[in-house]
XYZ file of C-alpha atoms in Angstrom:
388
model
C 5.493 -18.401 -2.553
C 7.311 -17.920 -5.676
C 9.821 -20.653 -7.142
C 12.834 -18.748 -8.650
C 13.439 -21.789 -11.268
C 9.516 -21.281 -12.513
C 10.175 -17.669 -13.167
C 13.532 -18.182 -14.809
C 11.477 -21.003 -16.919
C 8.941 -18.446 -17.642
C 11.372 -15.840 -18.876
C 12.312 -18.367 -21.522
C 9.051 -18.837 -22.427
C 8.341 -15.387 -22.933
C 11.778 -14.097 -24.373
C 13.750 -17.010 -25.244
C 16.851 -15.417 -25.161
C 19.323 -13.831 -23.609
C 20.138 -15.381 -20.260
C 18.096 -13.594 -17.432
C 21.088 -12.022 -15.106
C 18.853 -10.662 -12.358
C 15.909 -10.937 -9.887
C 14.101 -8.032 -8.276
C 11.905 -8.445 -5.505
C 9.526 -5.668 -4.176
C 6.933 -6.318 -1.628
C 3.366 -5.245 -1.163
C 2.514 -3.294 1.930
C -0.073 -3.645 4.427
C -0.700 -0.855 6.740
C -1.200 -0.928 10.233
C -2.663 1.487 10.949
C -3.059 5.190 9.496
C -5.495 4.986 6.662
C -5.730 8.390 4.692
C -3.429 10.650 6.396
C -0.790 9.941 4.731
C -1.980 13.262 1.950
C -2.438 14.959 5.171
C 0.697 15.430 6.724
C -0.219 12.437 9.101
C 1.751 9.542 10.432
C 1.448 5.802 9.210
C 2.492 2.592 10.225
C 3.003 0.081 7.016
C 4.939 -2.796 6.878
C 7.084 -4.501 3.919
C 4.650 -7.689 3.709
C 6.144 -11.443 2.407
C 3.945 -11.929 -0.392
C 6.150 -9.429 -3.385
C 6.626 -8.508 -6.813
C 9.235 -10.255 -8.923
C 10.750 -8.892 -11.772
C 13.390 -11.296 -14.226
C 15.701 -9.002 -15.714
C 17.829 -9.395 -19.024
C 20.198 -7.045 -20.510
C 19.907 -6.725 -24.706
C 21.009 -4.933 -27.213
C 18.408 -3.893 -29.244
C 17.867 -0.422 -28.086
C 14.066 -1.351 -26.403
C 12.864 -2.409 -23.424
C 10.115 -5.113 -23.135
C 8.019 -5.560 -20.668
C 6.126 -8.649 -20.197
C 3.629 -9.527 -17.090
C 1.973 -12.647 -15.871
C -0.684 -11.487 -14.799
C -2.309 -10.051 -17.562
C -0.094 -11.915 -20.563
C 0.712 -9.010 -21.715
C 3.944 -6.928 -23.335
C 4.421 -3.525 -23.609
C 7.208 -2.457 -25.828
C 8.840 0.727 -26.330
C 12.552 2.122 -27.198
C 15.183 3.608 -24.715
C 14.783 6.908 -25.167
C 10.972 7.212 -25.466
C 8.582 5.700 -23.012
C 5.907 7.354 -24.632
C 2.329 8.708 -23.099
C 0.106 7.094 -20.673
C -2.097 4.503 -22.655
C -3.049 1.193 -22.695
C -2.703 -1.542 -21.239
C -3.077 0.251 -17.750
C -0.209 -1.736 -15.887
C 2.003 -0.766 -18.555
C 1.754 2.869 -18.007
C 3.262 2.312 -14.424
C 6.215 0.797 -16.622
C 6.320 3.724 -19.071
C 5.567 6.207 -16.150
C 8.983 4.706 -14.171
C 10.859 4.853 -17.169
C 9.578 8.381 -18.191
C 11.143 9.208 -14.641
C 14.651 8.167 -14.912
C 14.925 9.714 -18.224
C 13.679 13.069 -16.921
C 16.397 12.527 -14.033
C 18.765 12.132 -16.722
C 19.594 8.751 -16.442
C 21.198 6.766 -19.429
C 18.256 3.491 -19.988
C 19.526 0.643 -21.265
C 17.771 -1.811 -23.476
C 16.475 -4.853 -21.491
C 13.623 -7.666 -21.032
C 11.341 -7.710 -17.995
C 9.213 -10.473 -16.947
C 7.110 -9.296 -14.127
C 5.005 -11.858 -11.821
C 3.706 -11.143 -8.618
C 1.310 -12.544 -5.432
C 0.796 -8.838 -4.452
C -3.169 -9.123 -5.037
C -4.062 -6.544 -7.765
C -6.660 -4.185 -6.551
C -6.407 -5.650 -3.198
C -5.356 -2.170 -1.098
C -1.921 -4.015 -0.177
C -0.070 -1.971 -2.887
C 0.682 -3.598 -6.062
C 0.908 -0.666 -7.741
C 3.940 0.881 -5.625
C 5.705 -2.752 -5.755
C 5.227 -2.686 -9.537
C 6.595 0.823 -9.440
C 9.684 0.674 -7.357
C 10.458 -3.396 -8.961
C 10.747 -1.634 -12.634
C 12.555 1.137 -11.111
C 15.130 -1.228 -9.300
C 15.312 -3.538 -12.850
C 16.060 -0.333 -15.066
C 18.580 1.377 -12.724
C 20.551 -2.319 -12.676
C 20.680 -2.396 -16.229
C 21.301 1.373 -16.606
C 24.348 0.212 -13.830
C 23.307 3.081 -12.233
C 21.844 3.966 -8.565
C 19.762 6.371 -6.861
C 19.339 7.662 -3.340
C 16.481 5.442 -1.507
C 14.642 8.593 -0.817
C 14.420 9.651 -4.276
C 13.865 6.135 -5.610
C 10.460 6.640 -3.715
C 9.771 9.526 -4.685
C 10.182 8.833 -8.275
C 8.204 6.046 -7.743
C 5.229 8.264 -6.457
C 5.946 10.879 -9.612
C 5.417 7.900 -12.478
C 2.329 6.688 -10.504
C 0.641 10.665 -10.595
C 1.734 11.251 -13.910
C 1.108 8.438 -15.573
C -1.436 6.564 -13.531
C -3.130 9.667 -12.550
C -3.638 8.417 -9.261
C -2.625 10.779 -6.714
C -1.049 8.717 -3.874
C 0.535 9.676 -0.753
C 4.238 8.727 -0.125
C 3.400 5.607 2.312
C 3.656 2.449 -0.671
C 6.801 3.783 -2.195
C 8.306 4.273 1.319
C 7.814 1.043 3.062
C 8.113 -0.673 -0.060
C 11.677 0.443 -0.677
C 12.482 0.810 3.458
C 10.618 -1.969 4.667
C 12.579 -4.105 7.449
C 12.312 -7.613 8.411
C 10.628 -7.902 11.737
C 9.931 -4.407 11.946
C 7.038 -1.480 11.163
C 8.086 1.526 9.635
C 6.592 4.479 11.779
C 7.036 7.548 8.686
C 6.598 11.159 9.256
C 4.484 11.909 6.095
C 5.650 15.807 6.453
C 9.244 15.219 7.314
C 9.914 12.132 5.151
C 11.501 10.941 8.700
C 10.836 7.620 9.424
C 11.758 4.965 12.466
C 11.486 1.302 12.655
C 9.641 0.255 14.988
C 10.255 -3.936 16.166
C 7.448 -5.583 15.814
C 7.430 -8.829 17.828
C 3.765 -9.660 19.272
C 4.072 -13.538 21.006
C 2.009 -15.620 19.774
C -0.003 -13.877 16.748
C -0.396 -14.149 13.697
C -1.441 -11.080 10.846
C -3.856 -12.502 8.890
C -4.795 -10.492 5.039
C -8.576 -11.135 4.118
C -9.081 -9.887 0.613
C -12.373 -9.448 -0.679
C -11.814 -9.398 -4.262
C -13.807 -6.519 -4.814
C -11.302 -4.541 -6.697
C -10.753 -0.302 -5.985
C -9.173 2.087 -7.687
C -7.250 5.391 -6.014
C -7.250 6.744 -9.374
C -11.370 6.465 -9.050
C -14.160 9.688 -8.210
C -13.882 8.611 -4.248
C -10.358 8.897 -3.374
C -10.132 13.037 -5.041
C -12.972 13.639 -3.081
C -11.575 12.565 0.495
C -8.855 15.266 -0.633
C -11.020 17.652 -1.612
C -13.276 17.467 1.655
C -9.967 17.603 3.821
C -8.726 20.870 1.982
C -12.276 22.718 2.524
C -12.058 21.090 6.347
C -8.357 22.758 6.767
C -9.578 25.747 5.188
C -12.205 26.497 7.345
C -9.995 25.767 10.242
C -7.420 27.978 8.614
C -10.211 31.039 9.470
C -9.779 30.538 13.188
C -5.866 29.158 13.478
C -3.819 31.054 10.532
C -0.728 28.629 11.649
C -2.084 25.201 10.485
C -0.819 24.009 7.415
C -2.223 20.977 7.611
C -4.843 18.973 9.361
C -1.850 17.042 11.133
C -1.178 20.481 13.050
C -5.205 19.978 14.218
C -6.206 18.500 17.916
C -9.794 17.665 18.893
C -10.105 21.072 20.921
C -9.916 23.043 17.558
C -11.773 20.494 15.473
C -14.717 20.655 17.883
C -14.424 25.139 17.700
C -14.922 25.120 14.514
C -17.521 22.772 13.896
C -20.071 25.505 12.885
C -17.857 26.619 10.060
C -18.024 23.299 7.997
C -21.089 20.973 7.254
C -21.055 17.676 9.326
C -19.513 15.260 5.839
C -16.772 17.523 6.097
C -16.295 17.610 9.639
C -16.534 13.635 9.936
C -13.544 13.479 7.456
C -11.331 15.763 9.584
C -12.459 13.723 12.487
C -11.232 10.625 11.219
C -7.608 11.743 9.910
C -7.321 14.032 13.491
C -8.265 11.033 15.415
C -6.229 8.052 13.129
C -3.111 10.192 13.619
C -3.637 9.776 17.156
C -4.651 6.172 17.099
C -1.101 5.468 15.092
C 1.181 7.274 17.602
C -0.383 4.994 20.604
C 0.110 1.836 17.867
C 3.572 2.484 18.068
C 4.009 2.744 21.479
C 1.947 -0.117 21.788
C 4.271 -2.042 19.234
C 7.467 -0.901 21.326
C 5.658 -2.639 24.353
C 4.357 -5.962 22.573
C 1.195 -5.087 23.748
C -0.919 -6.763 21.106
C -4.267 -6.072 23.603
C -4.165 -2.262 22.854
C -2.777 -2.580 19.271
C -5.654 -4.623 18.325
C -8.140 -2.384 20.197
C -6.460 0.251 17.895
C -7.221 -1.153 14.705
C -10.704 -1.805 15.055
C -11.420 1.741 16.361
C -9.472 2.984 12.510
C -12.404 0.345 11.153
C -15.045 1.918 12.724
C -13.782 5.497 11.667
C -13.070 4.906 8.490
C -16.454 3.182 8.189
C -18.917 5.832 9.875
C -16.396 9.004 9.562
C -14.833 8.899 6.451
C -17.026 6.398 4.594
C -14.221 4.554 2.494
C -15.422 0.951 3.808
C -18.397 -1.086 1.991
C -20.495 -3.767 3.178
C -17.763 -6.792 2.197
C -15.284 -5.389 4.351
C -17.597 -4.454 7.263
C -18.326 -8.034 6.807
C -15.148 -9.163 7.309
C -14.401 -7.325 10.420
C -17.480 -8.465 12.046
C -16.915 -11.627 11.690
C -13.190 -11.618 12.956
C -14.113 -9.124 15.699
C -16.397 -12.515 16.937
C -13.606 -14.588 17.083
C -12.250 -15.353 21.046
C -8.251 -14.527 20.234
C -8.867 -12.047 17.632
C -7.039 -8.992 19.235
C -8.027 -6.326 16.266
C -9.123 -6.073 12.853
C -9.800 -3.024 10.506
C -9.954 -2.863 6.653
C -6.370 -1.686 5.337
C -5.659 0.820 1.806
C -7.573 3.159 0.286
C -10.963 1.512 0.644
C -14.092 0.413 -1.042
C -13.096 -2.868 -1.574
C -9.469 -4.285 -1.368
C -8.633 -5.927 1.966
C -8.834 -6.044 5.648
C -6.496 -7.078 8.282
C -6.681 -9.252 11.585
C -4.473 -9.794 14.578
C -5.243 -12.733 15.963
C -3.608 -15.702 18.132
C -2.173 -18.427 16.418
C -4.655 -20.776 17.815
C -7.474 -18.449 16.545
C -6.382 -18.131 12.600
C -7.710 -21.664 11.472
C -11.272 -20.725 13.216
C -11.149 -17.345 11.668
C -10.527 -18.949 8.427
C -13.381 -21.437 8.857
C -15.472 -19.088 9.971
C -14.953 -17.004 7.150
C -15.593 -20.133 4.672
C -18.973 -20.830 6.335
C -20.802 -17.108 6.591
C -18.811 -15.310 4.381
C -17.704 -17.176 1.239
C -21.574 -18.033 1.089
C -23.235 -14.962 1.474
C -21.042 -13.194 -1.203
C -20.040 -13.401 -4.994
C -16.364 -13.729 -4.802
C -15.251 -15.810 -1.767
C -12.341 -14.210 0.436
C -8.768 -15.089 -0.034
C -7.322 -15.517 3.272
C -3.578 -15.756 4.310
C -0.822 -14.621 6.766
C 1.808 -12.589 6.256
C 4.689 -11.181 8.245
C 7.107 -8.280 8.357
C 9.553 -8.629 5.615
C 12.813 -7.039 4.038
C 12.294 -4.375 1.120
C 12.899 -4.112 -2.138
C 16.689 -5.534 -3.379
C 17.915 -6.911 -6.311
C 20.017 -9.796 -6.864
C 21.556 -12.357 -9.329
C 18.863 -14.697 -10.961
């Protein structure tokens, strides 16, 4: 976990002065379950996680705002009123891209420092990006003094990451990042922009991340194609039911009519986000019940269709979720985020985790480059600001 006196130390280091005034914190997400609907009207069920983003924040009066992260010991620099085109560094365009946004929405920036430093994995398919997006959002508004609705701080934080990320992500990672609740899922109409928290107490369990440190890009060929393949699935099932508008509005019965009019890759793809919608509705209910049985039996069927239908999984996560699935007190498991690398997720008793972990060191860590980085997490609060 972070120490706030490190990262106030740190700011010094970086900036010197002025006086850091403020502290953002925006968590990563991991995702339940409802992979890769979320871009097709679908439902998801995320959660804020306890590992976050932090962003220092000091007020100046230079007229630019610097940018400065950890991670990559890097600052990007630019003035007030001109955040400038997508370039490099990469993380920096997410900075330039939030910026870019407020301006458009006509709100005054303010010069400022930001020292960002996070233990949101990078890469890891628990949504660094969208905590990197809404934390610089949150820092600029503060010093701007200014405030947005929550709804349209998400949404903004979806526009930078298109425009200047070019990575064209649903709304699920702004969402939870800026709605997430303590204890709680956050069931979200991807259509409707409705959403409902949803307790989630399971007795006895732990959620355990596995990342595989094989990093993935959204912004790479793979992810444009899923689209793609889902638009020429609705389309063909647009031929035979003119009222769909998405392939949320699909059930199995219609799928399975009009089989003949697609080729079987583009049939397995609507298969998976048809069936995952379905799988996340009975999460839900499952997670109103505390039913942690059926929840888990849940996730690993998502695994297994995101592995064999849609084909976003590779042979380090697969791995993964063998190995937990062979676990006595592992209740589900099931790779979580876009895919093709990243992480995957376990619910498991408590008694269970340090097994799963050792089990993991023995026939995993040695068959493989990078070993796994293994690690609860919980439900936790979304992003807030408040005074370093």
């Amino acid at each position: 976990m972070v120490n706030k006196d490190e990262l106030l130390d740190r700011f010094r280091r970086v900036f010197g002065s002025p006086a850091p005034r403020w502290l953002v914190r925006a968590p990563g997400r991991v995702n339940l379950i409802g992979e890769h609907v979320d871009y097709n009207d679908g439902l998801v069920l995320p959660i804020a996680m306890s590992q976050a983003l932090h962003v220092v924040v000091a007020s100046t009066d230079d007229g630019r705002i610097a940018a400065h992260s950890t991670a990559f010991d890097q600052t990007v620099v630019f003035p007030v009123g001109d955040p400038g085109s997508p370039g490099e560094p990469a993380w920096g365009n997410y900075v330039r891209g939030v910026a870019a946004m407020l301006a458009r929405r006509k709100i005054p920036l303010r010069a400022g420092r930001l020292l960002i430093h996070s233990d949101v994995p990078l890469g890891g398919g628990v949504s660094s990006s969208a905590a990197l997006e809404v934390g610089v959002a949150l820092a600029l508004l503060t010093l701007a003094g200014a405030a947005i609705d929550p709804v349209e701080l998400a949404l903004l934080a979806r526009q930078a990451e298109h425009e200047y990320a070019a990575s064209p992500c649903g709304i699920m990672d702004q969402f939870i990042c800026v709605f997430g609740l303590r204890d709680h899922a956050l069931l979200l109409d991807c259509r409707s922009r409705e959403f409902r928290q949803v307790p989630m107490v399971f007795d006895d369990t732990e959620l355990v991340v596995m990342n595989t440190q094989v990093r993935h890009s959204i912004g790479g060929g793979e992810y444009p194609v899923r689209q793609r393949q889902c638009r020429e699935g609705l389309a063909a099932l647009q031929t035979m039911y003119p009222g769909i508008k998405a392939l949320r509005d699909v059930n199995g019965r219609q799928l399975e009519d009009a089989r003949g009019r697609m080729d079987d890759v583009t049939f397995r793809r609507c298969r998976h986000v048809v069936t995952e919608i379905e799988r996340t509705l009975q999460a839900a209910d499952a997670l109103r019940c505390g039913d942690a049985g059926t929840f888990g039996r849940l996730m690993t069927a998502s695994h297994e269709s995101l592995r064999d239908d849609y084909q976003v999984s590779c042979v380090e996560l697969d791995a993964l979720v063998e190995l937990a699935t062979n676990i006595p007190g592992c209740h589900g498991v099931r790779m979580t985020g876009g895919g093709f690398g990243g992480c995957a997720i376990a619910l498991v008793r408590r008694a269970a985790e340090q097994s799963l972990r050792d089990t993991i060191r023995r026939r995993y860590d040695t068959r493989f480059e990078q070993p796994a980085i293994v690690y609860a997490t919980t439900a936790a609060q979304g992003a807030a600001v408040h005074e370093s």
